[in-house]
Short mmCIF file of C-alpha atoms (C1' of nucleotides) in Angstrom, two decimals:
data_model
loop_
_atom_site.label_atom_id
_atom_site.label_comp_id
_atom_site.label_asym_id
_atom_site.label_seq_id
_atom_site.Cartn_x
_atom_site.Cartn_y
_atom_site.Cartn_z
CA MET A 1 0.00 0.00 0.00
CA SER A 2 2.86 2.35 -0.66
CA LEU A 3 1.34 4.48 -3.39
CA ARG A 4 -1.14 5.66 -0.81
CA HIS A 5 1.69 6.76 1.46
CA ALA A 6 3.66 8.30 -1.35
CA VAL A 7 0.67 10.51 -2.18
CA LEU A 8 0.21 11.37 1.49
CA GLY A 9 3.91 12.16 1.78
CA LEU A 10 3.78 14.57 -1.13
CA LEU A 11 0.62 16.29 0.05
CA ALA A 12 2.23 16.64 3.48
CA GLU A 13 4.76 18.96 1.87
CA PHE A 14 2.47 20.97 -0.38
CA PRO A 15 -1.20 21.02 -1.38
CA GLY A 16 -1.73 20.13 -5.00
CA SER A 17 -3.89 18.62 -7.71
CA GLY A 18 -3.57 15.20 -9.28
CA TYR A 19 -1.85 16.86 -12.17
CA ASP A 20 0.67 18.50 -9.84
CA LEU A 21 1.41 15.21 -8.14
CA MET A 22 1.90 13.46 -11.46
CA LYS A 23 4.69 15.86 -12.28
CA VAL A 24 6.44 15.13 -9.00
CA PHE A 25 6.08 11.41 -9.53
CA ASP A 26 7.60 11.85 -12.96
CA ILE A 27 10.58 13.80 -11.67
CA SER A 28 11.46 13.27 -8.00
CA LEU A 29 10.04 9.79 -7.53
CA ARG A 30 10.45 8.17 -10.91
CA ASN A 31 13.42 6.08 -9.79
CA VAL A 32 11.85 5.07 -6.55
CA TRP A 33 8.12 4.77 -6.89
CA PRO A 34 6.69 5.41 -10.35
CA ALA A 35 2.96 5.87 -10.63
CA SER A 36 0.64 6.07 -13.58
CA GLN A 37 -1.82 8.87 -14.07
CA SER A 38 -4.89 6.71 -13.60
CA GLN A 39 -3.45 5.31 -10.41
CA VAL A 40 -2.78 8.74 -8.91
CA TYR A 41 -6.27 10.01 -9.64
CA SER A 42 -8.02 6.99 -8.24
CA GLU A 43 -5.82 6.96 -5.16
CA LEU A 44 -6.69 10.62 -4.56
CA ASN A 45 -10.38 9.73 -4.66
CA ALA A 46 -9.83 6.79 -2.34
CA LEU A 47 -7.82 8.89 0.13
CA ALA A 48 -10.49 11.59 0.09
CA ALA A 49 -13.20 8.99 0.68
CA ASP A 50 -11.22 7.74 3.68
CA GLY A 51 -10.82 11.26 5.03
CA LEU A 52 -7.03 11.29 4.87
CA ILE A 53 -7.00 14.16 2.41
CA ALA A 54 -9.60 16.77 1.45
CA VAL A 55 -10.35 19.07 -1.48
CA SER A 56 -9.13 22.50 -0.42
CA ALA A 57 -9.91 24.45 -3.57
CA THR A 58 -11.29 24.04 -7.04
CA GLY A 59 -9.97 25.73 -10.13
CA PRO A 60 -10.44 25.90 -13.88
CA ARG A 61 -10.97 22.69 -15.89
CA GLY A 62 -12.37 20.89 -12.88
CA ARG A 63 -9.10 21.24 -11.02
CA LYS A 64 -9.26 19.91 -7.48
CA GLU A 65 -6.55 20.90 -5.08
CA TYR A 66 -6.06 18.55 -2.17
CA VAL A 67 -4.63 19.07 1.32
CA ILE A 68 -3.69 16.44 3.82
CA THR A 69 -5.97 16.18 6.86
CA ASP A 70 -4.93 15.54 10.46
CA ASP A 71 -5.95 11.91 10.02
CA GLY A 72 -3.79 11.78 6.92
CA THR A 73 -0.78 13.23 8.70
CA ALA A 74 -1.25 10.76 11.52
CA GLU A 75 -1.44 7.86 9.09
CA LEU A 76 1.68 9.00 7.26
CA ARG A 77 3.69 9.23 10.48
CA ARG A 78 2.34 5.92 11.70
CA TRP A 79 3.50 4.32 8.47
CA LEU A 80 6.93 5.88 8.74
CA ALA A 81 7.42 5.15 12.41
CA GLU A 82 5.68 1.83 12.93
CA THR A 83 6.12 -0.18 9.77
CA ARG A 84 9.23 -1.45 8.04
CA PRO A 85 9.68 -2.02 4.33
CA ALA A 86 9.62 -5.54 2.94
CA ARG A 87 12.76 -6.84 1.29
CA ASN A 88 12.97 -6.18 -2.40
CA PHE A 89 11.88 -9.10 -4.48
CA HIS A 90 11.51 -9.77 -8.16
CA VAL A 91 14.87 -8.64 -9.46
CA GLU A 92 14.73 -9.61 -13.09
CA GLY A 93 18.34 -8.75 -13.82
CA LEU A 94 19.43 -11.27 -11.20
CA LEU A 95 16.96 -13.95 -12.24
CA ARG A 96 18.60 -13.95 -15.63
CA VAL A 97 21.99 -14.59 -14.13
CA HIS A 98 20.78 -17.94 -12.83
CA PHE A 99 20.02 -19.12 -16.34
CA LEU A 100 23.07 -17.77 -18.11
CA GLY A 101 24.29 -21.33 -18.49
CA GLN A 102 21.71 -21.65 -21.26
CA LEU A 103 23.71 -19.28 -23.45
CA PRO A 104 27.09 -19.74 -25.09
CA PRO A 105 29.82 -18.23 -22.85
CA ASP A 106 30.39 -15.19 -25.02
CA GLN A 107 26.73 -14.29 -24.97
CA ALA A 108 26.59 -14.74 -21.21
CA ARG A 109 29.60 -12.47 -20.90
CA GLU A 110 28.01 -9.97 -23.23
CA TYR A 111 24.97 -9.71 -20.96
CA LEU A 112 27.12 -8.95 -17.96
CA THR A 113 29.23 -6.34 -19.73
CA TRP A 114 26.02 -4.75 -20.96
CA LEU A 115 24.79 -4.63 -17.36
CA ALA A 116 28.02 -2.99 -16.29
CA GLU A 117 27.76 -0.36 -19.00
CA ALA A 118 24.09 0.30 -18.32
CA ASN A 119 24.95 1.01 -14.70
CA ILE A 120 27.80 3.31 -15.58
CA ALA A 121 25.39 5.25 -17.78
CA GLU A 122 22.82 5.27 -15.00
CA ARG A 123 25.38 6.64 -12.61
CA LYS A 124 26.19 9.46 -15.00
CA LYS A 125 22.52 10.38 -15.31
CA LEU A 126 22.16 10.48 -11.55
CA ARG A 127 25.23 12.70 -11.25
CA GLU A 128 23.56 15.15 -13.59
CA LEU A 129 20.35 15.03 -11.61
CA GLU A 130 22.38 15.68 -8.47
CA ALA A 131 23.84 18.83 -9.98
CA GLU A 132 20.37 20.04 -10.96
CA ILE A 133 18.90 19.84 -7.48
CA ALA A 134 22.03 21.06 -5.69
CA GLY A 135 20.52 24.35 -4.57
CA ASP A 136 17.10 23.06 -3.56
CA THR A 137 16.52 23.20 0.20
CA ARG A 138 12.95 21.92 0.35
CA ASP A 139 12.49 18.91 2.61
CA LEU A 140 11.78 16.61 -0.30
CA ALA A 141 15.09 17.56 -1.92
CA LEU A 142 17.01 17.41 1.34
CA TYR A 143 16.02 13.82 2.03
CA GLY A 144 15.76 13.00 -1.64
CA ARG A 145 19.49 13.65 -1.84
CA LEU A 146 20.10 10.76 0.53
CA ALA A 147 18.08 8.50 -1.75
CA LEU A 148 20.01 9.80 -4.73
CA GLU A 149 23.29 8.95 -3.06
CA TYR A 150 21.98 5.45 -2.64
CA GLY A 151 21.29 5.33 -6.36
CA LEU A 152 24.83 6.44 -7.11
CA ARG A 153 26.41 3.87 -4.84
CA ASN A 154 24.11 1.17 -6.16
CA ALA A 155 24.98 1.88 -9.77
CA ALA A 156 28.70 1.86 -8.99
CA MET A 157 28.44 -1.37 -7.03
CA THR A 158 26.36 -3.10 -9.68
CA ALA A 159 28.72 -2.06 -12.46
CA GLU A 160 31.70 -3.39 -10.52
CA TRP A 161 29.96 -6.63 -9.71
CA ALA A 162 28.86 -7.19 -13.32
CA ALA A 163 32.42 -6.65 -14.56
CA TRP A 164 33.68 -9.09 -11.94
CA ALA A 165 30.98 -11.63 -12.86
CA ALA A 166 31.84 -11.38 -16.57
CA GLU A 167 35.37 -12.45 -15.69
CA ARG A 168 34.05 -15.45 -13.76
CA ILE A 169 32.39 -16.96 -16.85
CA ASP A 170 35.59 -18.69 -17.95
CA ASP A 171 36.03 -20.34 -14.54
CA ILE A 172 32.46 -21.59 -14.63
CA GLU A 173 32.77 -22.90 -18.15
CA SER A 174 35.92 -24.82 -17.29
CA VAL A 175 34.07 -26.56 -14.44
CA ARG A 176 31.31 -27.46 -16.90
CA ALA A 177 33.80 -28.70 -19.48
CA GLY A 178 35.35 -30.98 -16.90
CA ARG A 179 32.15 -32.96 -16.51
CA ALA A 180 30.63 -35.88 -18.46
CA ASP A 181 27.91 -33.41 -19.01
CA SER A 182 24.14 -33.33 -19.28
CA GLY A 183 21.97 -30.23 -19.13
CA GLY A 184 22.71 -26.71 -20.18
CA ARG A 185 23.57 -26.60 -23.83
CA SER A 186 24.38 -30.30 -23.98
CA ASP A 187 21.40 -30.95 -26.24
CA GLU A 188 23.10 -29.11 -29.08
CA LYS A 189 24.14 -30.97 -32.16
CA MET B 1 6.49 -12.07 -17.92
CA SER B 2 9.43 -13.30 -15.95
CA LEU B 3 7.76 -16.06 -13.97
CA ARG B 4 7.21 -17.81 -17.26
CA HIS B 5 10.91 -17.64 -18.04
CA ALA B 6 11.91 -18.63 -14.54
CA VAL B 7 9.86 -21.81 -14.90
CA LEU B 8 11.33 -22.45 -18.34
CA GLY B 9 14.81 -21.86 -16.98
CA LEU B 10 14.34 -24.41 -14.23
CA LEU B 11 12.81 -27.02 -16.52
CA ALA B 12 15.72 -26.48 -18.89
CA GLU B 13 17.99 -27.87 -16.18
CA PHE B 14 15.85 -30.77 -14.97
CA PRO B 15 12.39 -32.18 -15.64
CA GLY B 16 10.09 -31.86 -12.67
CA SER B 17 6.62 -31.47 -11.25
CA GLY B 18 5.00 -28.31 -9.96
CA TYR B 19 5.80 -29.52 -6.50
CA ASP B 20 9.48 -29.95 -7.38
CA LEU B 21 9.63 -26.47 -8.86
CA MET B 22 8.00 -24.95 -5.80
CA LYS B 23 10.85 -26.26 -3.68
CA VAL B 24 13.43 -24.68 -5.95
CA PHE B 25 11.56 -21.37 -5.90
CA ASP B 26 11.54 -21.55 -2.12
CA ILE B 27 15.25 -22.22 -1.87
CA SER B 28 17.36 -21.09 -4.83
CA LEU B 29 15.14 -18.31 -6.12
CA ARG B 30 13.48 -16.95 -3.03
CA ASN B 31 15.69 -13.86 -2.92
CA VAL B 32 15.40 -13.18 -6.60
CA TRP B 33 12.03 -14.26 -7.90
CA PRO B 34 9.60 -15.65 -5.34
CA ALA B 35 6.54 -17.42 -6.65
CA SER B 36 3.43 -18.68 -4.96
CA GLN B 37 2.17 -22.21 -5.37
CA SER B 38 -0.97 -21.23 -7.25
CA GLN B 39 1.10 -19.15 -9.63
CA VAL B 40 3.50 -21.98 -10.43
CA TYR B 41 0.74 -24.46 -11.16
CA SER B 42 -1.20 -22.13 -13.40
CA GLU B 43 1.93 -21.08 -15.24
CA LEU B 44 2.76 -24.73 -15.89
CA ASN B 45 -0.67 -25.20 -17.42
CA ALA B 46 -0.28 -22.07 -19.50
CA LEU B 47 3.18 -23.09 -20.72
CA ALA B 48 1.90 -26.55 -21.62
CA ALA B 49 -1.04 -25.01 -23.50
CA ASP B 50 1.44 -22.89 -25.45
CA GLY B 51 3.58 -25.92 -26.24
CA LEU B 52 6.69 -24.62 -24.48
CA ILE B 53 6.68 -27.51 -22.04
CA ALA B 54 5.06 -30.94 -22.08
CA VAL B 55 4.03 -33.60 -19.59
CA SER B 56 6.70 -36.29 -19.76
CA ALA B 57 5.43 -38.65 -17.08
CA THR B 58 2.67 -39.08 -14.56
CA GLY B 59 3.06 -40.46 -11.08
CA PRO B 60 1.17 -41.11 -7.88
CA ARG B 61 -1.29 -38.48 -6.58
CA GLY B 62 -1.82 -37.05 -10.01
CA ARG B 63 1.82 -36.05 -10.27
CA LYS B 64 2.70 -34.56 -13.63
CA GLU B 65 6.33 -34.31 -14.61
CA TYR B 66 7.13 -31.68 -17.18
CA VAL B 67 9.97 -31.35 -19.68
CA ILE B 68 10.86 -28.31 -21.73
CA THR B 69 10.16 -28.62 -25.47
CA ASP B 70 12.31 -27.33 -28.32
CA ASP B 71 9.99 -24.34 -28.62
CA GLY B 72 10.43 -23.73 -24.91
CA THR B 73 14.21 -23.87 -25.14
CA ALA B 74 14.13 -21.48 -28.06
CA GLU B 75 11.90 -19.07 -26.17
CA LEU B 76 14.14 -19.19 -23.10
CA ARG B 77 17.24 -18.42 -25.13
CA ARG B 78 15.46 -15.71 -27.06
CA TRP B 79 14.50 -14.09 -23.76
CA LEU B 80 18.04 -14.32 -22.43
CA ALA B 81 19.73 -13.15 -25.59
CA GLU B 82 17.33 -10.62 -27.05
CA THR B 83 15.65 -8.86 -24.18
CA ARG B 84 17.08 -6.76 -21.40
CA PRO B 85 15.69 -6.40 -17.90
CA ALA B 86 13.81 -3.26 -16.93
CA ARG B 87 15.29 -1.09 -14.22
CA ASN B 88 14.13 -1.92 -10.75
CA PHE B 89 11.28 0.20 -9.60
CA HIS B 90 9.17 0.39 -6.49
CA VAL B 91 11.81 0.43 -3.80
CA GLU B 92 9.81 1.01 -0.67
CA GLY B 93 12.80 1.43 1.59
CA LEU B 94 13.94 4.36 -0.53
CA LEU B 95 10.51 5.91 -0.87
CA ARG B 96 10.41 6.24 2.89
CA VAL B 97 13.68 8.15 2.89
CA HIS B 98 12.04 10.93 0.90
CA PHE B 99 9.50 11.50 3.66
CA LEU B 100 11.76 11.18 6.67
CA GLY B 101 11.36 14.92 7.20
CA GLN B 102 7.93 14.09 8.59
CA LEU B 103 9.49 12.42 11.61
CA PRO B 104 11.47 13.91 14.49
CA PRO B 105 15.21 13.62 13.75
CA ASP B 106 15.85 10.83 16.21
CA GLN B 107 13.11 8.68 14.70
CA ALA B 108 14.45 9.35 11.20
CA ARG B 109 17.89 8.32 12.39
CA GLU B 110 16.45 5.24 14.03
CA TYR B 111 14.95 4.10 10.73
CA LEU B 112 18.29 4.38 8.98
CA THR B 113 20.21 2.56 11.68
CA TRP B 114 17.56 -0.16 11.59
CA LEU B 115 18.12 -0.41 7.82
CA ALA B 116 21.85 -0.72 8.34
CA GLU B 117 21.40 -3.49 10.90
CA ALA B 118 18.86 -5.34 8.79
CA ASN B 119 21.36 -5.41 5.95
CA ILE B 120 24.18 -6.62 8.14
CA ALA B 121 21.92 -9.46 9.26
CA GLU B 122 20.95 -10.16 5.65
CA ARG B 123 24.60 -10.35 4.71
CA LYS B 124 25.25 -12.87 7.43
CA LYS B 125 22.38 -15.05 6.23
CA LEU B 126 23.71 -14.96 2.69
CA ARG B 127 27.18 -15.93 3.91
CA GLU B 128 25.66 -19.01 5.51
CA LEU B 129 23.79 -19.85 2.33
CA GLU B 130 27.05 -19.49 0.43
CA ALA B 131 28.73 -22.05 2.67
CA GLU B 132 25.85 -24.47 2.15
CA ILE B 133 26.05 -24.51 -1.62
CA ALA B 134 29.85 -24.41 -1.80
CA GLY B 135 30.23 -27.91 -3.21
CA ASP B 136 27.36 -27.80 -5.68
CA THR B 137 28.53 -27.82 -9.29
CA ARG B 138 25.18 -27.88 -11.08
CA ASP B 139 24.71 -25.04 -13.53
CA LEU B 140 22.06 -23.41 -11.40
CA ALA B 141 24.45 -23.26 -8.46
CA LEU B 142 27.40 -22.17 -10.59
CA TYR B 143 25.60 -19.13 -11.92
CA GLY B 144 23.52 -18.76 -8.78
CA ARG B 145 26.77 -18.06 -6.96
CA LEU B 146 27.28 -14.96 -9.07
CA ALA B 147 23.83 -13.74 -8.04
CA LEU B 148 24.62 -14.54 -4.43
CA GLU B 149 27.78 -12.46 -4.61
CA TYR B 150 25.61 -9.61 -5.83
CA GLY B 151 23.40 -10.05 -2.78
CA LEU B 152 26.44 -9.90 -0.51
CA ARG B 153 27.81 -6.76 -2.09
CA ASN B 154 24.38 -5.16 -2.11
CA ALA B 155 23.81 -5.81 1.58
CA ALA B 156 27.23 -4.43 2.46
CA MET B 157 26.72 -1.34 0.32
CA THR B 158 23.25 -0.67 1.68
CA ALA B 159 24.39 -1.03 5.28
CA GLU B 160 27.23 1.40 4.70
CA TRP B 161 24.99 3.88 2.95
CA ALA B 162 22.34 3.72 5.68
CA ALA B 163 24.96 4.38 8.36
CA TRP B 164 26.27 7.31 6.33
CA ALA B 165 22.74 8.65 5.80
CA ALA B 166 21.97 8.43 9.52
CA GLU B 167 24.91 10.73 10.14
CA ARG B 168 23.59 13.22 7.60
CA ILE B 169 20.36 13.81 9.55
CA ASP B 170 21.96 16.46 11.74
CA ASP B 171 23.20 18.41 8.71
CA ILE B 172 19.74 18.32 7.18
CA GLU B 173 18.04 19.38 10.38
CA SER B 174 20.37 22.33 10.78
CA VAL B 175 19.44 23.52 7.28
CA ARG B 176 15.77 23.22 8.25
CA ALA B 177 16.33 25.05 11.53
CA GLY B 178 17.96 27.92 9.68
CA ARG B 179 14.76 28.70 7.80
CA ALA B 180 11.66 30.77 8.66
CA ASP B 181 10.01 27.49 8.16
CA SER B 182 6.74 26.07 6.88
CA GLY B 183 6.09 22.46 6.07
CA GLY B 184 7.45 19.32 7.60
CA ARG B 185 6.66 19.22 11.29
CA SER B 186 6.03 22.97 11.43
CA ASP B 187 2.34 22.43 12.10
CA GLU B 188 3.12 21.06 15.53
CA LYS B 189 2.05 22.96 18.57
"C1'" DG C 1 -8.60 30.04 -34.36
"C1'" DG C 2 -5.90 26.55 -32.84
"C1'" DG C 3 -2.04 24.07 -30.69
"C1'" DG C 4 -0.36 22.79 -26.45
"C1'" DC C 5 -0.99 22.16 -21.93
"C1'" DC C 6 -4.03 21.40 -17.95
"C1'" DA C 7 -7.10 18.29 -15.97
"C1'" DT C 8 -9.81 14.21 -14.72
"C1'" DG C 9 -11.65 10.14 -15.32
"C1'" DT C 10 -13.07 4.82 -17.01
"C1'" DA C 11 -12.17 0.05 -18.61
"C1'" DA C 12 -9.58 -3.96 -19.74
"C1'" DT C 13 -6.02 -6.68 -18.57
"C1'" DC C 14 -2.11 -8.65 -16.07
"C1'" DG C 15 0.83 -10.48 -12.60
"C1'" DG C 16 0.87 -11.56 -7.93
"C1'" DT C 17 -0.89 -12.80 -3.10
"C1'" DT C 18 -3.88 -15.14 0.07
"C1'" DA C 19 -7.09 -18.29 1.23
"C1'" DC C 20 -9.72 -22.14 0.33
"C1'" DA C 21 -10.42 -26.89 -1.15
"C1'" DT C 22 -9.32 -31.60 -1.94
"C1'" DG C 23 -7.23 -35.78 -1.76
"C1'" DA C 24 -3.55 -39.67 -2.37
"C1'" DT C 25 0.59 -41.93 -0.59
"C1'" DT C 26 4.09 -43.15 2.53
"C1'" DG C 27 6.31 -44.55 6.48
"C1'" DA C 28 6.71 -44.64 11.54
"C1'" DT D 1 -3.67 -45.78 11.99
"C1'" DC D 2 -2.45 -41.49 11.51
"C1'" DA D 3 0.60 -37.65 10.74
"C1'" DA D 4 3.56 -35.77 7.43
"C1'" DT D 5 4.34 -35.00 2.96
"C1'" DC D 6 3.22 -35.03 -1.82
"C1'" DA D 7 0.32 -33.09 -5.15
"C1'" DT D 8 -2.86 -30.10 -7.79
"C1'" DG D 9 -6.12 -26.98 -8.38
"C1'" DT D 10 -9.88 -22.69 -7.87
"C1'" DA D 11 -11.50 -18.07 -6.48
"C1'" DA D 12 -11.33 -13.51 -4.66
"C1'" DC D 13 -8.84 -9.64 -4.46
"C1'" DC D 14 -5.21 -6.08 -5.08
"C1'" DG D 15 -1.98 -3.04 -7.12
"C1'" DA D 16 -0.19 -1.66 -11.42
"C1'" DT D 17 -0.07 -0.86 -16.54
"C1'" DT D 18 -2.04 0.56 -20.86
"C1'" DA D 19 -5.32 2.43 -23.60
"C1'" DC D 20 -9.19 5.00 -24.25
"C1'" DA D 21 -12.12 9.08 -23.63
"C1'" DT D 22 -13.25 13.78 -22.86
"C1'" DG D 23 -12.94 18.44 -22.58
"C1'" DG D 24 -11.60 23.19 -20.80
"C1'" DC D 25 -8.33 26.97 -20.74
"C1'" DC D 26 -4.50 30.00 -22.19
"C1'" DC D 27 -1.71 32.33 -25.15
"C1'" DC D 28 0.15 33.16 -29.67
#
DNA sequence: GGGGCCATGTAATCGGTTACATGATTGA
DNA sequence: TCAATCATGTAACCGATTACATGGCCCC
């Protein structure tokens, strides 16, 4: 139920419309908790129905500006203080690694070097983002910078690991070669 | 559509029943791609309907043993060779960091130190797992070890980052204090 | 006038989780 | 005999994605 708390968290910092929130999701939170337009609008209606937020003003084109209510603030703080995030599951990039034995060694290596490069590129993008928000002293940016630093370290670590793993392919393949083998690519003609 | 390829990947290494696969998901893949029982069984039926796997034997209690077909092998290799994983979204632990300004500094710090400790514990668990599978030379274990190394590095990196971030709280709070402030906890009496 | 942005919503579908339901076989 | 394990399936629900649908407002 984290989208709910993401919306609450944003409205705790500034009142805004669904359209306003969408922009924030697309910029500040895109690497952390992306949300689609339809999801944001229906969550706003659900939160309003539950009394955690309220319409504070209406504007042109049916614009509805929402503010967080006391109940909403309480719920946000309860979530932050009393619950802990679940471990991160469903890591597709890592799932693939398990099955790399299905590919010829050079293709397996190619995947890992691609992963390394993709993470170096990612790191560069984050560095640019960091420069952009350097002067921002709003709360969201202050704490967002901590999250961004995580992104930087993660990209660096992943790139290093992928390069290391690419080098391990030869070791693995020599173990496989030293077996009266079945499985893997053994069905090839 | 990764569950589909996870099942294909496992059946590429050994024929097995839904029950057999469940055990592998619960052990080898639990940190990477968990799957529920109902999901595995319905995916097996779907894969069989699509001709990517086939029932190779039946046993007691309605046991159905599946093997991967040539089409299935082709699809698995196509997935590995021609598609690339999407970036990892929806990281709840990081979403929370953005909203830590809603908590008093000591509670924000507490969250980060908890994160650091949780990752140190995680690392220890992975080290134990590593020792357990040390002698296993099946393909799944060979490549699985690369993924495990990722887990180890990730836990170490995250723990270090969280400890670093916890130390940054004071800096952030002094920026906030030096503002004729609104937002955050400013609504408190 | 018209293009681009502001603004909100609905519907279909998908992948995943949880709970429910059932029963056969094996071995102590 | 009876508990543990093997074994497969269905149904309800939830969160998320994608596509569709509509229209007002602002400024050039």
